Coordinates of C-alpha atoms in Angstrom, one line a residue:
X953 CA 33.3 40.4 -29.3
X954 CA 29.9 41.9 -28.9
X955 CA 28.3 39.8 -31.7
X956 CA 29.5 36.6 -29.8
X957 CA 27.4 37.4 -26.8
X958 CA 24.0 36.5 -28.4
X959 CA 25.6 33.3 -29.7
X960 CA 26.8 32.3 -26.3
X961 CA 23.5 33.1 -24.7
X962 CA 21.7 31.0 -27.3
X963 CA 24.1 28.1 -26.7
X964 CA 23.4 28.3 -22.9
X965 CA 19.7 28.4 -23.5
X966 CA 19.9 25.4 -25.9
X967 CA 21.9 23.4 -23.4
X968 CA 19.6 24.2 -20.5
X969 CA 16.4 23.4 -22.4
X970 CA 17.6 20.6 -24.8
X971 CA 19.8 18.4 -22.6
X972 CA 18.0 16.3 -20.1
X973 CA 19.3 13.5 -17.9
X974 CA 17.0 10.6 -16.9
X975 CA 17.8 8.2 -14.1
X976 CA 17.9 4.4 -14.6
X977 CA 14.4 4.0 -13.2
X978 CA 12.9 6.8 -15.3
X979 CA 11.5 7.1 -18.8
X980 CA 10.6 10.2 -20.7
X981 CA 7.6 10.4 -23.0
X982 CA 8.4 12.9 -25.8
X983 CA 5.7 15.1 -27.3
X984 CA 6.7 16.9 -30.5
X985 CA 4.2 19.6 -31.4
X986 CA 1.6 17.8 -29.3
X987 CA 2.2 14.3 -30.8
X988 CA 3.9 11.4 -29.1
X989 CA 7.0 10.3 -31.0
X990 CA 8.6 7.9 -28.5
X991 CA 9.7 7.2 -25.0
X992 CA 13.4 7.7 -24.2
X993 CA 15.8 7.0 -21.4
X994 CA 17.6 6.4 -19.3
X995 CA 20.7 8.6 -19.6
X996 CA 21.3 11.8 -21.6
X997 CA 18.6 12.8 -24.1
X998 CA 18.4 15.8 -26.4
X999 CA 15.2 17.7 -27.0
X1000 CA 14.4 20.4 -29.5
X1001 CA 13.6 23.6 -27.6
X1002 CA 10.1 24.9 -27.7
X1003 CA 9.1 22.0 -30.1
X1004 CA 9.6 19.0 -27.8
X1005 CA 8.1 18.5 -24.4
X1006 CA 9.0 15.6 -22.1
X1007 CA 6.9 13.9 -19.3
X1008 CA 8.9 11.9 -16.8
X1009 CA 7.5 8.5 -15.7
X1010 CA 8.9 6.4 -12.9
X1011 CA 9.1 2.6 -13.5
X1012 CA 9.7 1.7 -9.8
X1013 CA 7.2 -0.2 -7.8
X1014 CA 4.7 2.2 -6.2
X1015 CA 2.9 1.7 -2.9
X1016 CA -0.7 2.8 -2.6
X1017 CA -2.5 2.8 0.8
X1018 CA -6.2 2.2 0.3
X1019 CA -8.2 4.1 3.0
X1020 CA -10.6 2.2 5.3
X1021 CA -13.8 1.2 3.6
X1022 CA -17.1 0.5 5.2
X1023 CA -18.1 -3.0 4.0
X1024 CA -21.2 -5.1 4.7
X1025 CA -20.2 -8.7 4.2
X1026 CA -22.4 -11.4 2.7
X1027 CA -23.6 -12.5 6.1
X1028 CA -24.6 -8.9 7.0
X1029 CA -21.7 -7.9 9.2
X1030 CA -20.5 -4.3 9.0
X1031 CA -16.7 -4.1 9.1
X1032 CA -14.0 -1.6 8.1
X1033 CA -11.3 -2.9 5.8
X1034 CA -8.2 -1.2 4.4
X1035 CA -5.4 -2.6 2.2
X1036 CA -2.1 -1.8 0.5
X1037 CA -1.4 -2.2 -3.2
X1038 CA 1.9 -2.5 -5.0
X1039 CA 2.0 -1.7 -8.7
X1040 CA 4.4 -0.4 -11.3
X1041 CA 4.2 1.3 -14.8
X1042 CA 5.3 -1.1 -17.5
X1043 CA 4.3 1.0 -20.5
X1044 CA 5.0 4.8 -20.0
X1045 CA 3.2 5.9 -23.2
X1046 CA -0.1 4.2 -22.2
X1047 CA 0.2 5.5 -18.6
X1048 CA 0.3 9.1 -20.0
X1049 CA -2.1 8.8 -22.9
X1050 CA -4.8 6.5 -21.7
X1051 CA -5.4 8.0 -18.3
X1052 CA -5.1 11.5 -17.0
X1053 CA -3.8 10.6 -13.5
X1054 CA -3.0 6.9 -13.1
X1055 CA -2.2 7.2 -9.4
X1056 CA -5.6 8.7 -8.6
X1057 CA -7.4 6.3 -11.0
X1058 CA -5.8 3.3 -9.4
X1059 CA -6.6 4.5 -5.9
X1060 CA -10.3 5.0 -6.8
X1061 CA -10.5 1.6 -8.6
X1062 CA -8.8 -0.1 -5.6
X1063 CA -11.4 1.3 -3.2
X1064 CA -14.4 0.2 -5.2
X1065 CA -12.9 -3.2 -5.9
X1066 CA -12.1 -3.7 -2.2
X1067 CA -15.7 -2.9 -1.2
X1068 CA -17.2 -5.2 -3.9
X1069 CA -15.0 -8.2 -3.2
X1070 CA -15.2 -8.0 0.6
X1071 CA -19.0 -7.5 0.3
X1072 CA -19.3 -10.7 -1.7
X1073 CA -17.7 -13.0 0.9
X1074 CA -18.5 -13.9 4.5
X1075 CA -16.7 -12.5 7.5
X1076 CA -15.0 -15.9 8.2
X1077 CA -13.5 -15.9 4.7
X1078 CA -12.1 -12.4 5.2
X1079 CA -10.5 -13.4 8.5
X1080 CA -9.3 -17.0 7.6
X1081 CA -8.8 -16.9 3.8
X1082 CA -7.1 -13.5 3.3
X1083 CA -4.8 -14.9 0.6
X1084 CA -7.8 -15.9 -1.5
X1085 CA -9.4 -12.4 -1.1
X1086 CA -6.1 -10.7 -1.9
X1087 CA -5.6 -12.7 -5.1
X1088 CA -9.2 -12.0 -6.2
X1089 CA -8.7 -8.2 -5.7
X1090 CA -5.3 -8.3 -7.4
X1091 CA -6.7 -10.1 -10.5
X1092 CA -9.6 -7.6 -10.9
X1093 CA -7.3 -4.6 -10.5
X1094 CA -4.7 -6.1 -12.9
X1095 CA -7.4 -6.6 -15.6
X1096 CA -8.7 -3.1 -15.4
X1097 CA -5.3 -1.4 -15.2
X1098 CA -3.7 -3.3 -18.0
X1099 CA -5.0 -0.9 -20.7
X1100 CA -3.3 1.9 -18.7
X1101 CA 0.1 0.2 -18.9
X1102 CA 0.1 -0.6 -15.2
X1103 CA 0.9 -4.0 -13.6
X1104 CA -0.6 -4.7 -10.1
X1105 CA 1.8 -7.1 -8.5
X1106 CA 0.5 -7.5 -4.9
X1107 CA -2.6 -6.7 -2.8
X1108 CA -2.6 -7.2 0.9
X1109 CA -5.4 -6.6 3.4
X1110 CA -3.9 -4.7 6.3
X1111 CA -6.6 -4.4 9.0
X1112 CA -10.1 -5.6 9.5
X1113 CA -12.0 -3.5 12.1
X1114 CA -14.9 -5.5 13.7
X1115 CA -17.7 -4.0 15.9
X1116 CA -17.5 -4.6 19.6
X1117 CA -20.6 -6.8 19.6
X1118 CA -19.1 -9.1 17.0
X1119 CA -15.8 -9.3 18.9
X1120 CA -17.6 -10.3 22.0
X1121 CA -19.6 -12.9 20.1
X1122 CA -16.5 -14.3 18.4
X1123 CA -14.8 -14.5 21.8
X1124 CA -17.7 -16.4 23.3
X1125 CA -17.7 -18.8 20.3
X1126 CA -13.9 -19.4 20.7
X1127 CA -14.4 -20.0 24.4
X1128 CA -17.2 -22.5 23.9
X1129 CA -15.2 -24.3 21.2
X1130 CA -12.2 -24.6 23.6
X1131 CA -14.5 -25.9 26.4
X1132 CA -15.9 -28.5 24.0
X1133 CA -12.4 -29.6 23.0
X1134 CA -11.4 -29.9 26.7
X1135 CA -14.5 -32.0 27.5
X1136 CA -13.9 -34.3 24.5
X1137 CA -10.2 -34.7 25.5
X1138 CA -11.1 -35.4 29.1
X1139 CA -13.7 -38.0 28.1
X1140 CA -11.3 -39.6 25.7
X1141 CA -8.7 -39.8 28.5
X1142 CA -11.2 -41.4 30.8
X1143 CA -12.1 -43.9 28.1
X1144 CA -8.5 -44.9 27.5
X1145 CA -7.8 -45.1 31.2
X1146 CA -10.8 -47.4 31.7
X1147 CA -9.7 -49.5 28.8
X1148 CA -6.2 -49.9 30.3
X1149 CA -7.6 -50.7 33.7
X1150 CA -9.8 -53.4 32.3
X1151 CA -6.8 -54.9 30.6
X1152 CA -4.8 -54.7 33.8
X1153 CA -7.7 -56.4 35.7
X1154 CA -7.7 -59.3 33.3
X1155 CA -3.9 -59.8 33.7
X1156 CA -4.1 -59.6 37.5
X1157 CA -7.0 -62.1 37.6
X1158 CA -4.9 -64.5 35.6
X1159 CA -1.9 -64.0 37.8
X1160 CA -2.9 -63.3 41.5
X1161 CA 0.7 -62.8 42.4
X1162 CA 0.7 -59.6 40.5
X1163 CA -1.9 -58.2 42.9
X1164 CA 0.3 -59.0 45.9
X1165 CA 3.2 -57.2 44.2
X1166 CA 1.1 -54.2 43.5
X1167 CA -0.1 -54.2 47.1
X1168 CA 3.4 -54.1 48.4
X1169 CA 4.4 -51.4 46.0
X1170 CA 1.5 -49.3 47.2
X1171 CA 2.6 -49.7 50.8
X1172 CA 6.1 -48.6 49.9
X1173 CA 4.8 -45.5 48.1
X1174 CA 2.6 -44.6 51.1
X1175 CA 5.5 -45.0 53.6
X1176 CA 7.9 -42.9 51.4
X1177 CA 5.6 -39.8 51.6
X1178 CA 7.0 -39.0 55.1
X1179 CA 3.6 -38.3 56.6
X1180 CA 2.9 -39.1 60.3
X1181 CA 0.5 -41.9 59.6
X1182 CA 0.1 -45.5 60.8
X1183 CA -0.1 -48.2 58.1
X1184 CA -1.6 -51.6 59.1
X1185 CA -1.0 -54.1 56.3
X1186 CA -3.6 -56.9 56.0
X1187 CA -3.0 -60.2 54.2
X1188 CA -4.7 -60.4 50.9
X1189 CA -6.0 -63.9 51.8
X1190 CA -7.9 -62.5 54.7
X1191 CA -9.3 -59.7 52.6
X1192 CA -10.5 -62.3 50.0
X1193 CA -12.3 -64.2 52.8
X1194 CA -14.0 -61.1 54.1
X1195 CA -14.8 -59.7 50.7
X1196 CA -18.5 -60.0 49.7
X1197 CA -19.1 -62.4 46.8
X1198 CA -20.1 -65.8 45.8
X1199 CA -18.3 -68.5 47.8
X1200 CA -16.9 -66.2 50.6
X1201 CA -19.3 -67.7 53.3
X1202 CA -18.6 -71.2 52.2
X1203 CA -14.8 -70.6 52.4
X1204 CA -15.1 -69.3 56.0
X1205 CA -17.3 -72.3 57.1
X1206 CA -14.8 -74.7 55.5
X1207 CA -11.9 -73.1 57.5
X1208 CA -13.9 -73.4 60.7
X1209 CA -14.7 -77.1 60.1
X1210 CA -11.0 -77.8 59.4
X1211 CA -10.0 -76.2 62.6
X1212 CA -12.6 -78.1 64.7
X1213 CA -11.5 -81.5 63.2
X1214 CA -8.0 -80.8 64.2

C-alpha cells in the first residue's frame, strides 16, 4: 500500500492543476510553453500541468468611469467634463497579446479622446448636442480599440461643470430670452385684439342695433357685480346727439326747429 501513496498524491496534484472550470461569460487563453495555442471555454477544460498556463478573460460588458477632465472648448470656455464608457472583449486572444492591460489602456485613451473631442466643439454643442458628442467619442474609441479585440458600445457624458461666471451669464441670457418672448407674445395679443375690435366696429356700424344690445349687456354685467353703486342709463340717441363729430350740431338745431314749429 505504501507504493500507492505517491500515485494518489500525483493524481490529486494532476486534478487540482489540470482541471479548470470556466463560467459561461469567461474564456481561457491557453499558453503552452509560452506560445498561445487557443482560447477555450466555457465549462470544464484540461490543462497539462507545468506546461500549460491559462489567463481568464471576461466577455461581459465592462463599465469604465472616466475622471473629470479640464477642457477648454472652441469658444474659450473652461469646463470640467466626465463620462462613462461601456465596452466588452470580443477577441480574448487579442486582448491578451496586443495590449498589456486593456482596462488601463482604454481608460487613458478615453481621457485623451474626451479632452480632444470636447475641446473641438463649442459649449452650446456640449450642452445641447450631447448625443452627437457621445457618438463622435464612441467612434474614435472603437477605431483605436478594435486591434485590441475590444468593442466600445456606448459613451455617455455624465456631468459638465461650468464656472460660476458662465452660469450667471447663461442665466441672464435665458432670462433676457424669456422676457423677449413675453414681449413678443404680448404685442401679438394686442395686435390680434385690435384686429378683432376693428372687425367688431365694422359690424356694429353696419347694424346699430348691435350697439344697443351690447350696451344693455354691459349694464347687466355691472349690476350683477353686487357693488353699492348707482347706475344711470342714458339713451344712445342722446349720446349720439351730444357726441362730437360732423353733423352733431346740425342734428340738435334741426330738433329745436321741429319743436318750435309744433
